[in-house]
XYZ file of C-alpha atoms in Angstrom:
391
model
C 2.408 49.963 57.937
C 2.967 52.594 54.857
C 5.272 54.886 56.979
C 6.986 52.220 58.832
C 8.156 51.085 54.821
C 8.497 54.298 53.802
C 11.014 54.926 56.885
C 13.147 52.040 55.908
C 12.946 53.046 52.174
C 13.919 56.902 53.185
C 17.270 55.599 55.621
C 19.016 54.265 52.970
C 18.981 57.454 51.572
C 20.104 60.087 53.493
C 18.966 63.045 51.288
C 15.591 61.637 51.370
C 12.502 62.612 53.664
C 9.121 61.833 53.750
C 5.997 63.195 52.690
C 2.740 62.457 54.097
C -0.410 63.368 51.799
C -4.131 63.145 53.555
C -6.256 62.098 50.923
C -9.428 62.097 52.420
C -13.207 62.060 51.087
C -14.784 65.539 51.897
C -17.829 63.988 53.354
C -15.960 61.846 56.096
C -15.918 65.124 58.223
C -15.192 63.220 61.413
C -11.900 61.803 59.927
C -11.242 65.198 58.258
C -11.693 67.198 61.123
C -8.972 64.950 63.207
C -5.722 66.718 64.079
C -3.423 64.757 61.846
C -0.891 67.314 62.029
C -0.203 65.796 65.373
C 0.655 62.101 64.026
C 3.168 61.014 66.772
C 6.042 58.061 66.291
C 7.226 56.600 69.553
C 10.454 55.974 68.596
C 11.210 59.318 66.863
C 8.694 61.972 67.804
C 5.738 63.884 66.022
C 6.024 63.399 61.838
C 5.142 66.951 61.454
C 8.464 68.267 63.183
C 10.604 65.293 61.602
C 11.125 64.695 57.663
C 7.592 63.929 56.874
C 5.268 67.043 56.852
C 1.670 66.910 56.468
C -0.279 68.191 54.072
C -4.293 67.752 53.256
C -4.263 67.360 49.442
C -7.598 68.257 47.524
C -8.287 67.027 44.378
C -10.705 68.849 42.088
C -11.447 67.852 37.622
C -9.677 71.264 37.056
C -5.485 71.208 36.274
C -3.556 72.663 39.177
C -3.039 76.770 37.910
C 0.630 77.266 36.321
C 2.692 77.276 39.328
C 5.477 79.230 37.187
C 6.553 82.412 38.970
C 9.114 85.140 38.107
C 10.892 87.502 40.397
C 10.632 89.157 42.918
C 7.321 86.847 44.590
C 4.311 89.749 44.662
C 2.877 89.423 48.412
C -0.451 91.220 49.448
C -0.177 91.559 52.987
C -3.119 92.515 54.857
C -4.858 93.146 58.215
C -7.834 93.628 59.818
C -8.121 95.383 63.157
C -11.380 94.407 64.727
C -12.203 93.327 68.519
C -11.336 91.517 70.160
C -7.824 93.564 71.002
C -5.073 91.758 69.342
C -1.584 93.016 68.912
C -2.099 92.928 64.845
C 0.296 95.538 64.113
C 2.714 94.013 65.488
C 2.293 90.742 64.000
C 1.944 92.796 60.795
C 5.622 94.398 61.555
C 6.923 91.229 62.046
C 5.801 89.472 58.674
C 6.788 92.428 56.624
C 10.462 92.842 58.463
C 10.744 88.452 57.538
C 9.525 89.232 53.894
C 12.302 92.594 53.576
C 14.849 90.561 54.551
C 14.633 88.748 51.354
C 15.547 92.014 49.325
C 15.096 91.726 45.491
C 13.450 88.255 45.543
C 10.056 89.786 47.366
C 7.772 92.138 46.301
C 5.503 93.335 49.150
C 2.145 95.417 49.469
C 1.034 96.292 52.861
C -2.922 96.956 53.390
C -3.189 97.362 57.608
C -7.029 97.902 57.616
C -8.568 95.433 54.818
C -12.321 96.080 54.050
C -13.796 94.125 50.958
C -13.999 97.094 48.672
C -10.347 97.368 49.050
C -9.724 93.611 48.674
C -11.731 93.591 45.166
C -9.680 96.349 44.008
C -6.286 94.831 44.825
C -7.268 91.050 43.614
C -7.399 93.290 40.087
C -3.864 93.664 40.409
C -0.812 90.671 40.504
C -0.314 88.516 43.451
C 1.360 85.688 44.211
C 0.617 85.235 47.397
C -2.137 86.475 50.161
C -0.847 86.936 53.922
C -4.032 87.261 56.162
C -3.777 88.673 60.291
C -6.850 89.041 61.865
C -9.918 87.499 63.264
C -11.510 83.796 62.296
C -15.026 82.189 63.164
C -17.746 80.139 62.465
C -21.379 81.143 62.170
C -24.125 81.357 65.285
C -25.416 78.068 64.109
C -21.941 76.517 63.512
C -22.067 75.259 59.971
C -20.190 78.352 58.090
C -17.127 79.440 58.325
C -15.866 83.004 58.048
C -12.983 85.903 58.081
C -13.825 89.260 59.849
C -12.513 92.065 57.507
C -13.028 96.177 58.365
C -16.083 98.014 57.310
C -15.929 101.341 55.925
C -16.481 102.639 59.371
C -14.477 101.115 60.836
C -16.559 98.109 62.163
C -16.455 94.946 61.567
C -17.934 93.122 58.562
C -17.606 89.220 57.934
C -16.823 87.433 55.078
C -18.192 83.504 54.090
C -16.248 80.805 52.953
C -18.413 81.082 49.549
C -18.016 84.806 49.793
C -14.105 84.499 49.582
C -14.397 81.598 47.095
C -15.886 83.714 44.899
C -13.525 86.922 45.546
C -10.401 84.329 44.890
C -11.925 82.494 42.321
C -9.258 82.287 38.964
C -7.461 85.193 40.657
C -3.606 85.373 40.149
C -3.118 84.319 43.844
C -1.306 81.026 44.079
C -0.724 80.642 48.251
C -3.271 81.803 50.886
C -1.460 82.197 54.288
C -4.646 83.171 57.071
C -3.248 84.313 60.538
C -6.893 83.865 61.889
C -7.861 81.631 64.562
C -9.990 78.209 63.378
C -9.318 79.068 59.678
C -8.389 75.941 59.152
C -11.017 74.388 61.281
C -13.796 72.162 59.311
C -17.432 73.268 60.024
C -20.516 70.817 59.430
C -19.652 70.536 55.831
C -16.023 70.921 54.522
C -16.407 73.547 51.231
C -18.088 75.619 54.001
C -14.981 76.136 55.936
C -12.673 78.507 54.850
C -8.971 76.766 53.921
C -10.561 73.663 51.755
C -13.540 76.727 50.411
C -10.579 78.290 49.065
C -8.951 75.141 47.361
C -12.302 74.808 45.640
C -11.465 78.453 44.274
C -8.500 77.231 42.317
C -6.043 78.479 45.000
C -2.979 75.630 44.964
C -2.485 75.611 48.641
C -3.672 77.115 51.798
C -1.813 77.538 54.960
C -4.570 78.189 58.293
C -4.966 77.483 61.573
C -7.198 74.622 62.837
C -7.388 75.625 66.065
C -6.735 79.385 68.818
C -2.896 80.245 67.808
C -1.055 82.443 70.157
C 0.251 85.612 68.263
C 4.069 84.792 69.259
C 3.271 81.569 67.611
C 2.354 82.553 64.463
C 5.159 85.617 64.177
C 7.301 82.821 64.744
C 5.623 80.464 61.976
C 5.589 83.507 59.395
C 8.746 84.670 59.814
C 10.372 81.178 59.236
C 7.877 79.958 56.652
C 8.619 83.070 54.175
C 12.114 82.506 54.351
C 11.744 79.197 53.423
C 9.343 79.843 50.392
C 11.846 81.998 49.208
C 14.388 79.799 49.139
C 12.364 77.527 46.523
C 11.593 74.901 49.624
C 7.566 72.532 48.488
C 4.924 74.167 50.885
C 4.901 71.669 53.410
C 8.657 72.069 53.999
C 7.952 75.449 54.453
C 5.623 74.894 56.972
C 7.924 72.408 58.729
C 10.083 74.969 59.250
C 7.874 77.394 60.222
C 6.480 74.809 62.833
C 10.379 74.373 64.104
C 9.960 78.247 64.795
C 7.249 77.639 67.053
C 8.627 75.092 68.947
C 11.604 77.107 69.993
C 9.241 79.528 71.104
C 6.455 78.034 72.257
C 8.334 74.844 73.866
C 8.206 71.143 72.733
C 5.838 70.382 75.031
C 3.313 73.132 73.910
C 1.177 71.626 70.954
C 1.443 75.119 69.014
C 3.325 73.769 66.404
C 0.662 71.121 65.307
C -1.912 74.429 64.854
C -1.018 75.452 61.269
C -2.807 72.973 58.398
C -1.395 72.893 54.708
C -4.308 72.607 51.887
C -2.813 71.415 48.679
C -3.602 70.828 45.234
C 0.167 70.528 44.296
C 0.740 66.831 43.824
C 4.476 67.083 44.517
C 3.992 69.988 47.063
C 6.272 72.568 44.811
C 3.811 75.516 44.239
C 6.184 77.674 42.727
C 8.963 77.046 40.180
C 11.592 79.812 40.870
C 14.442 80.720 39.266
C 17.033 79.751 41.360
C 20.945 79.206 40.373
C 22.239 75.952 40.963
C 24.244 77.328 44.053
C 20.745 78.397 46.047
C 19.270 75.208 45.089
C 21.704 72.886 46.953
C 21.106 74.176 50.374
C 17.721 74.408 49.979
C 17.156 70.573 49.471
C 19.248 69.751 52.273
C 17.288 72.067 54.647
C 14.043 70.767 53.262
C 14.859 67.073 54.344
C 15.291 65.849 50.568
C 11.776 66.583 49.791
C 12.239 69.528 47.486
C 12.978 67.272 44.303
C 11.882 64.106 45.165
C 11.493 61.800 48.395
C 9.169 59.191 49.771
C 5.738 60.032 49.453
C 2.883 58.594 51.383
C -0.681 59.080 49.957
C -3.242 57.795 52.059
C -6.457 58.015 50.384
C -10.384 57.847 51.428
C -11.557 57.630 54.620
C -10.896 53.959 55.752
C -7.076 55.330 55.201
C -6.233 52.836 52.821
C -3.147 53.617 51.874
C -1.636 53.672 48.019
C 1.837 51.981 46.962
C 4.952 53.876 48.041
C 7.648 54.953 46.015
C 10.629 56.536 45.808
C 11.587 59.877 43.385
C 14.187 61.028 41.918
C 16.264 63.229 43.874
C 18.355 66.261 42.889
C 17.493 66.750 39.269
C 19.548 69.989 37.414
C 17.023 72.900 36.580
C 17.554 71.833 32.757
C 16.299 68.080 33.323
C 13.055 70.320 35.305
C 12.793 71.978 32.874
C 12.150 69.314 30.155
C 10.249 67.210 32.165
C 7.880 69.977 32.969
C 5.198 69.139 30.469
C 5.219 65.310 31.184
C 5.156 66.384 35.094
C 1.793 68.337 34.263
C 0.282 65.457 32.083
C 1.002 63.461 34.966
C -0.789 65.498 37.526
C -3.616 65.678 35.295
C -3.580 62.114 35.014
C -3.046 61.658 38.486
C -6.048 64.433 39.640
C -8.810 62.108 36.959
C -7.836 59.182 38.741
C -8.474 60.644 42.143
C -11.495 61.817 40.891
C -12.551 58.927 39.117
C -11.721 56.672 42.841
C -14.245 59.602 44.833
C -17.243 59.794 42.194
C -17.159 55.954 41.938
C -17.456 55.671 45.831
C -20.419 58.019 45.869
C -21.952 55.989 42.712
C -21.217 52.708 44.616
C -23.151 54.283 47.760
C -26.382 56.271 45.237
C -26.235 52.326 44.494
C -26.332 50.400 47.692
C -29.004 53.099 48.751
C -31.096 51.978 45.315
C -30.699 48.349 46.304
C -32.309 49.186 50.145
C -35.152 51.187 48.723
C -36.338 49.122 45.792
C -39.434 50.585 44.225
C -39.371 53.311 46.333
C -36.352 54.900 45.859
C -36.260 58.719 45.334
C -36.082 60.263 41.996
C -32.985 62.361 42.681
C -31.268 58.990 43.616
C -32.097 57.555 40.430
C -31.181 60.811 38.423
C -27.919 60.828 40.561
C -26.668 57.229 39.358
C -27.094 57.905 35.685
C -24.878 61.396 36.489
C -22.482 59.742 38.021
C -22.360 57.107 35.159
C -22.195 59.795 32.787
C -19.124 62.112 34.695
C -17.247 58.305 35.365
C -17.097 57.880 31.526
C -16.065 61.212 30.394
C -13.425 61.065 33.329
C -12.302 57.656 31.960
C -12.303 58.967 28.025
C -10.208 61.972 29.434
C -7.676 60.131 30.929
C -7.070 57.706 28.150
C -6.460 60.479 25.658
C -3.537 61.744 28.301
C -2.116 58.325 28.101
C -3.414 56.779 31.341
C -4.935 53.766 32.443
């Protein structure tokens, strides 16, 4: 019912798309772990090809990082070479020839055999962005996800969700892009899987797989997605056009286009603010489907998908009126980011409740102690908010 109004909303204006956001509670696993990527309209096709790309948007108390980013865009690229065979190197050639292409505007660093020691020296230095290639998986007993870097030897040596949160944690990075099979996959418990681990870490947005991604696949996705990003294009247009890569690759009938998943904390889904001259910009909204400045927005929120109201932005606003609107824009994500928080710790109070109300006189302590936390964090979220000017 929400997209089917959004739709008639985003015809009447042709330089409009839609955006679908996945709000979902991180302990509904089974509706988190569904393949919404691969939302399907009869009458026009999957949303995530169309003009309404998918992102998973995270809220967390923290403000989103300053997304502010100066030329050229600083990209670690890195590898890992570890069995099972896997043509990495070329992948690798294929990302950095995408990312050269864009001359002056990138900056790149290439690291072919990543081991941790190396990673924790070049997180000291400035990055915009991290490109992952290399191996993804889960645990022998399923619940933890995990990254398989290089060893010193040349060996293999895996890395933990928690392990990488706390590598990435307040680092300059600001994208995570993981050419690793299942990174985007959710384990037993969502923060222990590596994509939304990440989020959690204060990266803005993470693009990984959810599922076994053929290599041509995700040359194709890279290539198109960095030229994209570079052309000042919100992360999930970027990834719609890298997905458009892999469907002239991989076929319209192959579902490898539905395999990438884009993690968000960027309300609007602009994670960097570029200069760009008023020239670049044009072309870039059109090839984004409207949604670089503005567009229909669809936020479906909790995990009985009730959706929120749906409304329409602005749309093609000069880099001066940006600019001046920038500080209202972050009061309003800030705004926006208690109230989602507010809506999830109330849910989990209204459950420590309901739990209270079944137990009586023998409920357990930690219950008990958990109410009058929740209580507590509800307030201070509320007093917060007020002093921004919300409601």
């Amino acid at each position: 019912s929400a997209y089917e109004r959004a739709q008639a909303q985003a015809e009447q204006h042709s330089d409009q798309g839609i955006r679908l956001r996945m709000n979902i509670d991180p302990n509904e696993t089974a509706v988190t772990r569904l393949p919404w990527e691969l939302l399907y309209d009869p009458d026009r096709g999957p949303l995530a090809l169309l003009d309404t790309p998918v992102a998973r948007y995270i809220p967390q108390l923290a403000s989103v990082p300053s997304l502010k980013a100066t030329l050229p865009l600083k990209v670690l690229l890195t590898a890992s070479q570890t069995p099972p065979p896997a043509d990495v190197a070329r992948e690798l050639a294929e990302v950095q020839a995408a990312l050269e292409s864009l001359g002056a505007m990138v900056q790149i660093t290439v690291e072919p055999h990543l081991t941790t020691r190396k990673f924790q020296r070049l997180l000291r230095e400035t990055f915009h962005v991290w490109h992952f290639v290399g191996h993804g998986s889960f645990s022998p007993d399923g619940r933890t996800a995990r990254l398989v870097f290089e060893d010193d030897s040349g060996g293999k040596q895996t890395l933990g969700a928690t392990e990488l949160q706390i590598f990435l944690n307040r680092s300059s990075i600001r994208l995570v892009v993981l050419d690793a099979c299942e990174s985007g996959s959710i384990a037993v418990e969502p923060f222990r899987s590596i994509a939304p681990a990440l989020i959690r870490a204060q990266i803005p947005a993470v693009v990984a797989m959810q599922f076994n991604a053929p290599e041509d696949s995700t040359q194709a996705f890279a290539s198109e997605f960095y030229r994209a990003l570079a052309e000042g294009l919100p992360i999930d247009a970027c990834v719609t056009e890298g997905r458009k890569a892999v469907m002239s690759v991989a076929g319209f009938g192959s579902p490898d286009w539905g395999i990438p998943v884009v993690y968000t904390r960027a309300p609007d889904g602009q994670l960097f603010d570029l200069p760009t001259s008023a020239e670049d910009a044009q072309p870039a909204s059109q090839a984004a489907g409207g949604t670089q400045s503005g567009g229909v927005n669809i936020n479906v929120q909790g995990s009985n998908l009730n959706n929120s109201p749906v409304s329409v932005s602005n749309v093609g606003m000069s880099a001066e009126d940006r600019a001046r609107d920038t500080s209202d824009e972050q009061r309003q994500r800030e705004i926006a980011e208690l109230s989602e928080r507010i809506t999830e710790q109330s849910r989990r109070l209204h459950q420590r409740e309901l739990q209270k109300a079944r137990m009586g006189f023998a409920t357990e302590p930690y219950i008990l102690m958990e109410i009058e936390d929740l209580k507590k964090e509800i307030a201070d979220l509320k007093r917060k908010r007020e002093t921004l000017g919300g409601k």
